[in-house]
């Protein structure tokens, strides 16, 4: 059951490498990329926090943001991404973030219905308290409306057919939030399915042994199958120290723009280039994302027990006993070409519109290409570290 309230928030209007068909992309807004909706809302929250701490040492600790309501039912782990976005915005404002601070900002997130737009949103509530747990102030809540962001933070599996009306799209989102939508599991492929509708996209999780101090080698990774738990969520086991990569399959007749997140954190969350947001996968191709993007030459491997080898990652709360890998999908097409025949008119969708994006191959050197990006078509999620035995299939080339 969702609450209905008015939220202060922003509605978002907006060469294959090694034969993998995968491109790294940067969403463009002229002259520079616009901040994501989560960044925008956490900038407003950071402003409130600054007002409280500026005369109290100008330092604060960023704590957990806990899933409530339907988000909790979905076993959402996106609180880490909320904390990361808030931490980044506090740093931009000159507020020091430290685990030893006397004050702590933390909160919760849940799905609600916005009274003004009558659309489903994700509400973020936050408070500041002292070391004894005594409340200092309740902060004004913020709202997120982007389907891609909601899917990433909650860890949704959902499908929005291109022909769906605005009303139908809202109904499908509500359905995905109210009741867990199980993806289709075929071998190691995990495909989004909802109410009989599916998408021509899927992901596979490739798992490698703990490399120790050595550089991980994709040749040592093997695809690992997921299983459905009693609630219908897809889970697989990745042992502590093991590394993993995400293979994205695009079986459609047009290119795909894919947003990959871990616990709501973009694969670019720790990148030196803050303009990157998505990867492109060519039509009929697959690509492997090996880890957290850092620079054009370096990525940190995805590894259980740590997000990335960066100072900011060490400041993030991580209380959940499992993680969530989510891939969201949109159509993409060359800058001067026509969109796919089934691409919806952006004017009929208040949540998102076309954007221009630049991409480059996931090679040692990146050379950008340009694509247009359409509207959200769906997402698929898989959790890891559930108490089930991992199922390794025979090794194959990623």
PDB file of C-alpha atoms in Angstrom, residues 116-397:
ATOM      1  CA  UNK A 116       0.545  16.446  -7.971  1.00  0.00           C
ATOM      2  CA  UNK A 117       1.564  14.173 -10.853  1.00  0.00           C
ATOM      3  CA  UNK A 118      -0.369  11.060  -9.714  1.00  0.00           C
ATOM      4  CA  UNK A 119       2.714   9.021 -10.611  1.00  0.00           C
ATOM      5  CA  UNK A 120       4.641   6.567  -8.494  1.00  0.00           C
ATOM      6  CA  UNK A 121       7.856   7.916  -7.049  1.00  0.00           C
ATOM      7  CA  UNK A 122      10.531   6.910  -4.584  1.00  0.00           C
ATOM      8  CA  UNK A 123      10.486   9.030  -1.442  1.00  0.00           C
ATOM      9  CA  UNK A 124      13.702   9.574   0.509  1.00  0.00           C
ATOM     10  CA  UNK A 125      13.370  10.688   4.117  1.00  0.00           C
ATOM     11  CA  UNK A 126      16.365  11.674   6.229  1.00  0.00           C
ATOM     12  CA  UNK A 127      17.155  12.781   9.762  1.00  0.00           C
ATOM     13  CA  UNK A 128      20.155  13.953  11.738  1.00  0.00           C
ATOM     14  CA  UNK A 129      20.882  12.578  15.195  1.00  0.00           C
ATOM     15  CA  UNK A 130      23.773  12.702  17.650  1.00  0.00           C
ATOM     16  CA  UNK A 131      26.048   9.854  18.779  1.00  0.00           C
ATOM     17  CA  UNK A 132      23.597   8.902  21.519  1.00  0.00           C
ATOM     18  CA  UNK A 133      20.829   8.498  18.963  1.00  0.00           C
ATOM     19  CA  UNK A 134      19.032  11.618  20.121  1.00  0.00           C
ATOM     20  CA  UNK A 135      17.204  13.358  17.243  1.00  0.00           C
ATOM     21  CA  UNK A 136      18.555  16.702  16.093  1.00  0.00           C
ATOM     22  CA  UNK A 137      16.337  17.462  13.092  1.00  0.00           C
ATOM     23  CA  UNK A 138      14.056  15.810  10.540  1.00  0.00           C
ATOM     24  CA  UNK A 139      14.994  16.919   7.013  1.00  0.00           C
ATOM     25  CA  UNK A 140      12.551  17.654   4.185  1.00  0.00           C
ATOM     26  CA  UNK A 141      11.921  14.533   2.112  1.00  0.00           C
ATOM     27  CA  UNK A 142      12.953  14.263  -1.525  1.00  0.00           C
ATOM     28  CA  UNK A 143      11.393  12.404  -4.480  1.00  0.00           C
ATOM     29  CA  UNK A 144      12.737  10.385  -7.417  1.00  0.00           C
ATOM     30  CA  UNK A 145      10.662   9.785 -10.567  1.00  0.00           C
ATOM     31  CA  UNK A 146      13.090   8.259 -13.113  1.00  0.00           C
ATOM     32  CA  UNK A 147      12.144   4.665 -13.903  1.00  0.00           C
ATOM     33  CA  UNK A 148      15.806   3.746 -14.343  1.00  0.00           C
ATOM     34  CA  UNK A 149      16.658   5.141 -10.913  1.00  0.00           C
ATOM     35  CA  UNK A 150      13.694   3.494  -9.206  1.00  0.00           C
ATOM     36  CA  UNK A 151      14.566   0.134 -10.805  1.00  0.00           C
ATOM     37  CA  UNK A 152      18.204   0.448  -9.713  1.00  0.00           C
ATOM     38  CA  UNK A 153      17.531   1.460  -6.108  1.00  0.00           C
ATOM     39  CA  UNK A 154      14.783  -1.088  -5.514  1.00  0.00           C
ATOM     40  CA  UNK A 155      16.280  -3.857  -7.665  1.00  0.00           C
ATOM     41  CA  UNK A 156      13.242  -4.370  -9.858  1.00  0.00           C
ATOM     42  CA  UNK A 157      12.565  -6.823 -12.615  1.00  0.00           C
ATOM     43  CA  UNK A 158       9.972  -5.144 -14.818  1.00  0.00           C
ATOM     44  CA  UNK A 159       8.934  -4.736 -18.460  1.00  0.00           C
ATOM     45  CA  UNK A 160       7.377  -1.644 -20.039  1.00  0.00           C
ATOM     46  CA  UNK A 161       6.284  -2.518 -23.604  1.00  0.00           C
ATOM     47  CA  UNK A 162       6.977   0.321 -26.055  1.00  0.00           C
ATOM     48  CA  UNK A 163       3.295   0.407 -27.045  1.00  0.00           C
ATOM     49  CA  UNK A 164       2.125   0.896 -23.457  1.00  0.00           C
ATOM     50  CA  UNK A 165       0.239   4.109 -22.704  1.00  0.00           C
ATOM     51  CA  UNK A 166       1.307   6.323 -19.812  1.00  0.00           C
ATOM     52  CA  UNK A 167      -1.455   4.836 -17.688  1.00  0.00           C
ATOM     53  CA  UNK A 168      -0.459   1.284 -18.608  1.00  0.00           C
ATOM     54  CA  UNK A 169       3.200   2.022 -17.891  1.00  0.00           C
ATOM     55  CA  UNK A 170       2.309   3.361 -14.440  1.00  0.00           C
ATOM     56  CA  UNK A 171       0.197   0.289 -13.757  1.00  0.00           C
ATOM     57  CA  UNK A 172       3.073  -2.010 -14.683  1.00  0.00           C
ATOM     58  CA  UNK A 173       5.459  -0.127 -12.401  1.00  0.00           C
ATOM     59  CA  UNK A 174       3.002  -0.359  -9.518  1.00  0.00           C
ATOM     60  CA  UNK A 175       2.547  -4.062 -10.227  1.00  0.00           C
ATOM     61  CA  UNK A 176       6.315  -4.642 -10.187  1.00  0.00           C
ATOM     62  CA  UNK A 177       6.612  -2.816  -6.868  1.00  0.00           C
ATOM     63  CA  UNK A 178       3.592  -4.447  -5.238  1.00  0.00           C
ATOM     64  CA  UNK A 179       4.510  -8.006  -6.262  1.00  0.00           C
ATOM     65  CA  UNK A 180       7.917  -9.496  -7.034  1.00  0.00           C
ATOM     66  CA  UNK A 181       8.281 -10.213 -10.752  1.00  0.00           C
ATOM     67  CA  UNK A 182      10.486 -13.272 -11.284  1.00  0.00           C
ATOM     68  CA  UNK A 183      12.851 -13.131 -14.256  1.00  0.00           C
ATOM     69  CA  UNK A 184      13.095 -16.029 -16.681  1.00  0.00           C
ATOM     70  CA  UNK A 185      16.071 -18.277 -15.899  1.00  0.00           C
ATOM     71  CA  UNK A 186      17.375 -20.316 -18.859  1.00  0.00           C
ATOM     72  CA  UNK A 187      20.811 -21.824 -18.276  1.00  0.00           C
ATOM     73  CA  UNK A 188      22.783 -18.841 -17.054  1.00  0.00           C
ATOM     74  CA  UNK A 189      20.680 -16.228 -18.821  1.00  0.00           C
ATOM     75  CA  UNK A 190      18.493 -13.970 -16.686  1.00  0.00           C
ATOM     76  CA  UNK A 191      15.757 -12.272 -18.725  1.00  0.00           C
ATOM     77  CA  UNK A 192      13.166  -9.693 -17.641  1.00  0.00           C
ATOM     78  CA  UNK A 193       9.570 -10.946 -17.752  1.00  0.00           C
ATOM     79  CA  UNK A 194       6.383  -9.350 -16.476  1.00  0.00           C
ATOM     80  CA  UNK A 195       2.761 -10.376 -16.989  1.00  0.00           C
ATOM     81  CA  UNK A 196       3.524 -12.306 -20.182  1.00  0.00           C
ATOM     82  CA  UNK A 197       5.693  -9.562 -21.692  1.00  0.00           C
ATOM     83  CA  UNK A 198       9.428  -9.991 -22.107  1.00  0.00           C
ATOM     84  CA  UNK A 199      12.397  -8.150 -23.589  1.00  0.00           C
ATOM     85  CA  UNK A 200      15.095  -9.249 -26.078  1.00  0.00           C
ATOM     86  CA  UNK A 201      17.775  -8.545 -23.493  1.00  0.00           C
ATOM     87  CA  UNK A 202      19.372 -10.656 -20.781  1.00  0.00           C
ATOM     88  CA  UNK A 203      22.320 -10.721 -18.416  1.00  0.00           C
ATOM     89  CA  UNK A 204      24.670 -13.467 -17.237  1.00  0.00           C
ATOM     90  CA  UNK A 205      26.966 -13.391 -14.214  1.00  0.00           C
ATOM     91  CA  UNK A 206      30.507 -14.683 -14.832  1.00  0.00           C
ATOM     92  CA  UNK A 207      32.389 -15.566 -11.641  1.00  0.00           C
ATOM     93  CA  UNK A 208      36.144 -15.923 -11.151  1.00  0.00           C
ATOM     94  CA  UNK A 209      38.340 -17.127  -8.282  1.00  0.00           C
ATOM     95  CA  UNK A 210      39.793 -14.789  -5.677  1.00  0.00           C
ATOM     96  CA  UNK A 211      42.794 -13.312  -7.541  1.00  0.00           C
ATOM     97  CA  UNK A 212      44.617 -12.270  -4.376  1.00  0.00           C
ATOM     98  CA  UNK A 213      47.023  -9.524  -5.393  1.00  0.00           C
ATOM     99  CA  UNK A 214      47.088 -10.631  -9.040  1.00  0.00           C
ATOM    100  CA  UNK A 215      45.122  -9.017 -11.844  1.00  0.00           C
ATOM    101  CA  UNK A 216      41.872 -10.902 -12.538  1.00  0.00           C
ATOM    102  CA  UNK A 217      41.775 -12.697 -15.899  1.00  0.00           C
ATOM    103  CA  UNK A 218      38.408 -13.085 -17.625  1.00  0.00           C
ATOM    104  CA  UNK A 219      39.638 -16.399 -19.064  1.00  0.00           C
ATOM    105  CA  UNK A 220      39.286 -17.835 -15.561  1.00  0.00           C
ATOM    106  CA  UNK A 221      35.678 -16.701 -15.143  1.00  0.00           C
ATOM    107  CA  UNK A 222      32.797 -19.160 -15.570  1.00  0.00           C
ATOM    108  CA  UNK A 223      29.081 -18.434 -15.997  1.00  0.00           C
ATOM    109  CA  UNK A 224      27.111 -19.152 -12.834  1.00  0.00           C
ATOM    110  CA  UNK A 225      23.423 -19.972 -12.813  1.00  0.00           C
ATOM    111  CA  UNK A 226      20.896 -18.262 -10.581  1.00  0.00           C
ATOM    112  CA  UNK A 227      17.923 -19.835  -8.812  1.00  0.00           C
ATOM    113  CA  UNK A 228      14.624 -18.398  -7.603  1.00  0.00           C
ATOM    114  CA  UNK A 229      14.075 -18.172  -3.856  1.00  0.00           C
ATOM    115  CA  UNK A 230      10.715 -18.860  -2.206  1.00  0.00           C
ATOM    116  CA  UNK A 231       9.583 -15.293  -2.891  1.00  0.00           C
ATOM    117  CA  UNK A 232      10.515 -15.352  -6.572  1.00  0.00           C
ATOM    118  CA  UNK A 233      13.682 -13.271  -6.389  1.00  0.00           C
ATOM    119  CA  UNK A 234      16.632 -14.440  -8.491  1.00  0.00           C
ATOM    120  CA  UNK A 235      19.667 -15.300  -6.350  1.00  0.00           C
ATOM    121  CA  UNK A 236      23.115 -16.750  -6.895  1.00  0.00           C
ATOM    122  CA  UNK A 237      26.065 -17.342  -4.590  1.00  0.00           C
ATOM    123  CA  UNK A 238      29.299 -15.439  -5.018  1.00  0.00           C
ATOM    124  CA  UNK A 239      31.740 -16.304  -2.264  1.00  0.00           C
ATOM    125  CA  UNK A 240      33.666 -13.651  -0.365  1.00  0.00           C
ATOM    126  CA  UNK A 241      36.745 -12.656  -2.367  1.00  0.00           C
ATOM    127  CA  UNK A 242      35.456 -14.051  -5.656  1.00  0.00           C
ATOM    128  CA  UNK A 243      35.333 -11.644  -8.572  1.00  0.00           C
ATOM    129  CA  UNK A 244      32.562 -11.385 -11.116  1.00  0.00           C
ATOM    130  CA  UNK A 245      31.675  -9.724 -14.404  1.00  0.00           C
ATOM    131  CA  UNK A 246      28.340  -9.020 -16.047  1.00  0.00           C
ATOM    132  CA  UNK A 247      27.665 -10.221 -19.582  1.00  0.00           C
ATOM    133  CA  UNK A 248      24.909  -8.308 -21.368  1.00  0.00           C
ATOM    134  CA  UNK A 249      23.102  -9.928 -24.301  1.00  0.00           C
ATOM    135  CA  UNK A 250      21.209  -7.852 -26.849  1.00  0.00           C
ATOM    136  CA  UNK A 251      19.049 -10.098 -29.044  1.00  0.00           C
ATOM    137  CA  UNK A 252      17.100  -7.195 -30.538  1.00  0.00           C
ATOM    138  CA  UNK A 253      17.424  -5.678 -34.016  1.00  0.00           C
ATOM    139  CA  UNK A 254      18.641  -2.342 -32.688  1.00  0.00           C
ATOM    140  CA  UNK A 255      21.386  -1.171 -30.354  1.00  0.00           C
ATOM    141  CA  UNK A 256      20.702  -1.063 -26.634  1.00  0.00           C
ATOM    142  CA  UNK A 257      21.698   1.456 -23.982  1.00  0.00           C
ATOM    143  CA  UNK A 258      22.220  -0.352 -20.691  1.00  0.00           C
ATOM    144  CA  UNK A 259      22.482   1.095 -17.201  1.00  0.00           C
ATOM    145  CA  UNK A 260      24.324  -1.318 -14.904  1.00  0.00           C
ATOM    146  CA  UNK A 261      24.176  -0.839 -11.153  1.00  0.00           C
ATOM    147  CA  UNK A 262      25.372  -2.715  -8.079  1.00  0.00           C
ATOM    148  CA  UNK A 263      23.233  -1.918  -5.027  1.00  0.00           C
ATOM    149  CA  UNK A 264      21.983   1.072  -6.985  1.00  0.00           C
ATOM    150  CA  UNK A 265      25.539   2.297  -7.597  1.00  0.00           C
ATOM    151  CA  UNK A 266      26.345   2.942 -11.251  1.00  0.00           C
ATOM    152  CA  UNK A 267      29.332   1.066 -12.658  1.00  0.00           C
ATOM    153  CA  UNK A 268      30.720   4.593 -13.124  1.00  0.00           C
ATOM    154  CA  UNK A 269      30.197   5.692  -9.505  1.00  0.00           C
ATOM    155  CA  UNK A 270      33.947   5.646  -8.816  1.00  0.00           C
ATOM    156  CA  UNK A 271      35.071   6.767 -12.272  1.00  0.00           C
ATOM    157  CA  UNK A 272      37.379   9.728 -12.767  1.00  0.00           C
ATOM    158  CA  UNK A 273      35.031  10.792 -15.573  1.00  0.00           C
ATOM    159  CA  UNK A 274      31.697  11.810 -14.095  1.00  0.00           C
ATOM    160  CA  UNK A 275      30.015  12.112 -17.523  1.00  0.00           C
ATOM    161  CA  UNK A 276      29.581   8.390 -18.063  1.00  0.00           C
ATOM    162  CA  UNK A 277      26.241   6.708 -17.363  1.00  0.00           C
ATOM    163  CA  UNK A 278      25.447   3.828 -19.734  1.00  0.00           C
ATOM    164  CA  UNK A 279      26.981   1.183 -21.998  1.00  0.00           C
ATOM    165  CA  UNK A 280      25.858   0.445 -25.547  1.00  0.00           C
ATOM    166  CA  UNK A 281      25.486  -3.109 -26.828  1.00  0.00           C
ATOM    167  CA  UNK A 282      25.151  -3.468 -30.602  1.00  0.00           C
ATOM    168  CA  UNK A 283      22.138  -5.229 -32.093  1.00  0.00           C
ATOM    169  CA  UNK A 284      22.482  -9.003 -31.945  1.00  0.00           C
ATOM    170  CA  UNK A 285      25.701  -8.791 -29.922  1.00  0.00           C
ATOM    171  CA  UNK A 286      26.885  -9.410 -26.371  1.00  0.00           C
ATOM    172  CA  UNK A 287      29.403  -7.621 -24.183  1.00  0.00           C
ATOM    173  CA  UNK A 288      31.155  -8.201 -20.869  1.00  0.00           C
ATOM    174  CA  UNK A 289      31.451  -5.494 -18.228  1.00  0.00           C
ATOM    175  CA  UNK A 290      34.455  -6.521 -16.095  1.00  0.00           C
ATOM    176  CA  UNK A 291      34.149  -4.097 -13.203  1.00  0.00           C
ATOM    177  CA  UNK A 292      33.924  -0.568 -11.829  1.00  0.00           C
ATOM    178  CA  UNK A 293      35.121   1.956 -14.413  1.00  0.00           C
ATOM    179  CA  UNK A 294      37.943   4.140 -13.043  1.00  0.00           C
ATOM    180  CA  UNK A 295      39.760   5.607 -16.087  1.00  0.00           C
ATOM    181  CA  UNK A 296      39.939   4.938 -19.819  1.00  0.00           C
ATOM    182  CA  UNK A 297      42.619   2.333 -19.057  1.00  0.00           C
ATOM    183  CA  UNK A 298      41.638   0.955 -15.643  1.00  0.00           C
ATOM    184  CA  UNK A 299      38.645  -0.779 -14.069  1.00  0.00           C
ATOM    185  CA  UNK A 300      38.407  -2.237 -10.571  1.00  0.00           C
ATOM    186  CA  UNK A 301      36.983  -5.746 -10.652  1.00  0.00           C
ATOM    187  CA  UNK A 302      33.558  -6.393  -9.196  1.00  0.00           C
ATOM    188  CA  UNK A 303      34.336  -8.262  -5.976  1.00  0.00           C
ATOM    189  CA  UNK A 304      32.297  -9.398  -3.013  1.00  0.00           C
ATOM    190  CA  UNK A 305      33.125  -7.453   0.179  1.00  0.00           C
ATOM    191  CA  UNK A 306      34.146  -4.168  -1.418  1.00  0.00           C
ATOM    192  CA  UNK A 307      32.741  -1.691  -3.908  1.00  0.00           C
ATOM    193  CA  UNK A 308      35.932  -0.240  -5.356  1.00  0.00           C
ATOM    194  CA  UNK A 309      39.467   0.603  -4.349  1.00  0.00           C
ATOM    195  CA  UNK A 310      38.765   4.233  -3.549  1.00  0.00           C
ATOM    196  CA  UNK A 311      38.677   6.385  -0.444  1.00  0.00           C
ATOM    197  CA  UNK A 312      35.042   7.336  -0.899  1.00  0.00           C
ATOM    198  CA  UNK A 313      33.998   3.671  -1.140  1.00  0.00           C
ATOM    199  CA  UNK A 314      35.424   3.070   2.334  1.00  0.00           C
ATOM    200  CA  UNK A 315      33.052   5.682   3.776  1.00  0.00           C
ATOM    201  CA  UNK A 316      29.916   3.968   2.472  1.00  0.00           C
ATOM    202  CA  UNK A 317      27.629   1.980   4.768  1.00  0.00           C
ATOM    203  CA  UNK A 318      27.075  -1.633   3.726  1.00  0.00           C
ATOM    204  CA  UNK A 319      24.946  -3.455   6.261  1.00  0.00           C
ATOM    205  CA  UNK A 320      23.093  -5.786   3.890  1.00  0.00           C
ATOM    206  CA  UNK A 321      24.070  -9.458   3.802  1.00  0.00           C
ATOM    207  CA  UNK A 322      23.563  -9.596   0.041  1.00  0.00           C
ATOM    208  CA  UNK A 323      23.931  -7.376  -3.000  1.00  0.00           C
ATOM    209  CA  UNK A 324      21.827  -6.601  -6.053  1.00  0.00           C
ATOM    210  CA  UNK A 325      22.911  -6.433  -9.697  1.00  0.00           C
ATOM    211  CA  UNK A 326      20.443  -4.545 -11.908  1.00  0.00           C
ATOM    212  CA  UNK A 327      20.524  -3.832 -15.635  1.00  0.00           C
ATOM    213  CA  UNK A 328      18.043  -1.406 -17.187  1.00  0.00           C
ATOM    214  CA  UNK A 329      17.474  -1.201 -20.919  1.00  0.00           C
ATOM    215  CA  UNK A 330      16.654   1.450 -23.524  1.00  0.00           C
ATOM    216  CA  UNK A 331      16.846   1.449 -27.306  1.00  0.00           C
ATOM    217  CA  UNK A 332      19.752   3.293 -28.946  1.00  0.00           C
ATOM    218  CA  UNK A 333      20.380   4.348 -32.544  1.00  0.00           C
ATOM    219  CA  UNK A 334      22.896   6.408 -34.571  1.00  0.00           C
ATOM    220  CA  UNK A 335      22.660  10.157 -34.166  1.00  0.00           C
ATOM    221  CA  UNK A 336      21.428  10.866 -37.705  1.00  0.00           C
ATOM    222  CA  UNK A 337      19.211   7.779 -38.041  1.00  0.00           C
ATOM    223  CA  UNK A 338      15.543   7.220 -37.357  1.00  0.00           C
ATOM    224  CA  UNK A 339      14.591   5.567 -34.061  1.00  0.00           C
ATOM    225  CA  UNK A 340      13.244   2.002 -33.997  1.00  0.00           C
ATOM    226  CA  UNK A 341       9.704   1.746 -35.347  1.00  0.00           C
ATOM    227  CA  UNK A 342       8.345   0.853 -31.919  1.00  0.00           C
ATOM    228  CA  UNK A 343      10.075   3.697 -30.034  1.00  0.00           C
ATOM    229  CA  UNK A 344       7.357   5.690 -28.228  1.00  0.00           C
ATOM    230  CA  UNK A 345       6.813   9.378 -28.794  1.00  0.00           C
ATOM    231  CA  UNK A 346       8.655  11.018 -25.873  1.00  0.00           C
ATOM    232  CA  UNK A 347       5.921  13.657 -25.637  1.00  0.00           C
ATOM    233  CA  UNK A 348       3.463  11.094 -24.327  1.00  0.00           C
ATOM    234  CA  UNK A 349       5.716  10.078 -21.436  1.00  0.00           C
ATOM    235  CA  UNK A 350       6.241  12.602 -18.658  1.00  0.00           C
ATOM    236  CA  UNK A 351       9.057  10.615 -17.077  1.00  0.00           C
ATOM    237  CA  UNK A 352      11.679  10.491 -19.825  1.00  0.00           C
ATOM    238  CA  UNK A 353      12.533  11.690 -23.302  1.00  0.00           C
ATOM    239  CA  UNK A 354      15.232  11.003 -25.866  1.00  0.00           C
ATOM    240  CA  UNK A 355      18.800  11.984 -25.075  1.00  0.00           C
ATOM    241  CA  UNK A 356      22.013  12.026 -27.074  1.00  0.00           C
ATOM    242  CA  UNK A 357      24.871   9.825 -25.915  1.00  0.00           C
ATOM    243  CA  UNK A 358      28.515   9.265 -26.806  1.00  0.00           C
ATOM    244  CA  UNK A 359      30.010   5.789 -26.612  1.00  0.00           C
ATOM    245  CA  UNK A 360      33.356   4.069 -26.922  1.00  0.00           C
ATOM    246  CA  UNK A 361      34.572   0.469 -26.934  1.00  0.00           C
ATOM    247  CA  UNK A 362      35.384  -1.341 -23.708  1.00  0.00           C
ATOM    248  CA  UNK A 363      38.972  -1.701 -24.802  1.00  0.00           C
ATOM    249  CA  UNK A 364      42.182  -0.389 -23.269  1.00  0.00           C
ATOM    250  CA  UNK A 365      41.674   2.836 -25.221  1.00  0.00           C
ATOM    251  CA  UNK A 366      38.329   4.537 -25.600  1.00  0.00           C
ATOM    252  CA  UNK A 367      37.217   6.252 -28.821  1.00  0.00           C
ATOM    253  CA  UNK A 368      33.785   7.783 -28.581  1.00  0.00           C
ATOM    254  CA  UNK A 369      30.826   7.186 -30.875  1.00  0.00           C
ATOM    255  CA  UNK A 370      27.426   8.846 -30.726  1.00  0.00           C
ATOM    256  CA  UNK A 371      23.982   7.345 -30.199  1.00  0.00           C
ATOM    257  CA  UNK A 372      20.501   8.584 -29.465  1.00  0.00           C
ATOM    258  CA  UNK A 373      18.862   6.940 -26.459  1.00  0.00           C
ATOM    259  CA  UNK A 374      15.169   6.225 -26.100  1.00  0.00           C
ATOM    260  CA  UNK A 375      12.855   5.518 -23.204  1.00  0.00           C
ATOM    261  CA  UNK A 376      13.021   2.956 -20.429  1.00  0.00           C
ATOM    262  CA  UNK A 377      11.882  -0.488 -21.643  1.00  0.00           C
ATOM    263  CA  UNK A 378      12.517  -2.559 -18.562  1.00  0.00           C
ATOM    264  CA  UNK A 379      15.038  -3.955 -16.121  1.00  0.00           C
ATOM    265  CA  UNK A 380      16.220  -7.236 -14.630  1.00  0.00           C
ATOM    266  CA  UNK A 381      17.800  -7.880 -11.232  1.00  0.00           C
ATOM    267  CA  UNK A 382      19.650 -10.712  -9.522  1.00  0.00           C
ATOM    268  CA  UNK A 383      20.749 -10.859  -5.890  1.00  0.00           C
ATOM    269  CA  UNK A 384      23.913 -12.602  -4.757  1.00  0.00           C
ATOM    270  CA  UNK A 385      25.169 -14.331  -1.587  1.00  0.00           C
ATOM    271  CA  UNK A 386      21.923 -16.073  -0.742  1.00  0.00           C
ATOM    272  CA  UNK A 387      22.323 -19.422   1.084  1.00  0.00           C
ATOM    273  CA  UNK A 388      22.018 -21.605  -2.004  1.00  0.00           C
ATOM    274  CA  UNK A 389      24.730 -23.671  -3.650  1.00  0.00           C
ATOM    275  CA  UNK A 390      26.301 -22.036  -6.720  1.00  0.00           C
ATOM    276  CA  UNK A 391      25.714 -23.787 -10.013  1.00  0.00           C
ATOM    277  CA  UNK A 392      28.751 -23.545 -12.286  1.00  0.00           C
ATOM    278  CA  UNK A 393      28.253 -24.411 -15.936  1.00  0.00           C
ATOM    279  CA  UNK A 394      31.106 -25.460 -18.259  1.00  0.00           C
ATOM    280  CA  UNK A 395      33.487 -22.642 -19.029  1.00  0.00           C
ATOM    281  CA  UNK A 396      32.979 -20.717 -22.230  1.00  0.00           C
ATOM    282  CA  UNK A 397      34.404 -17.593 -23.771  1.00  0.00           C
TER     283      UNK A 397
END
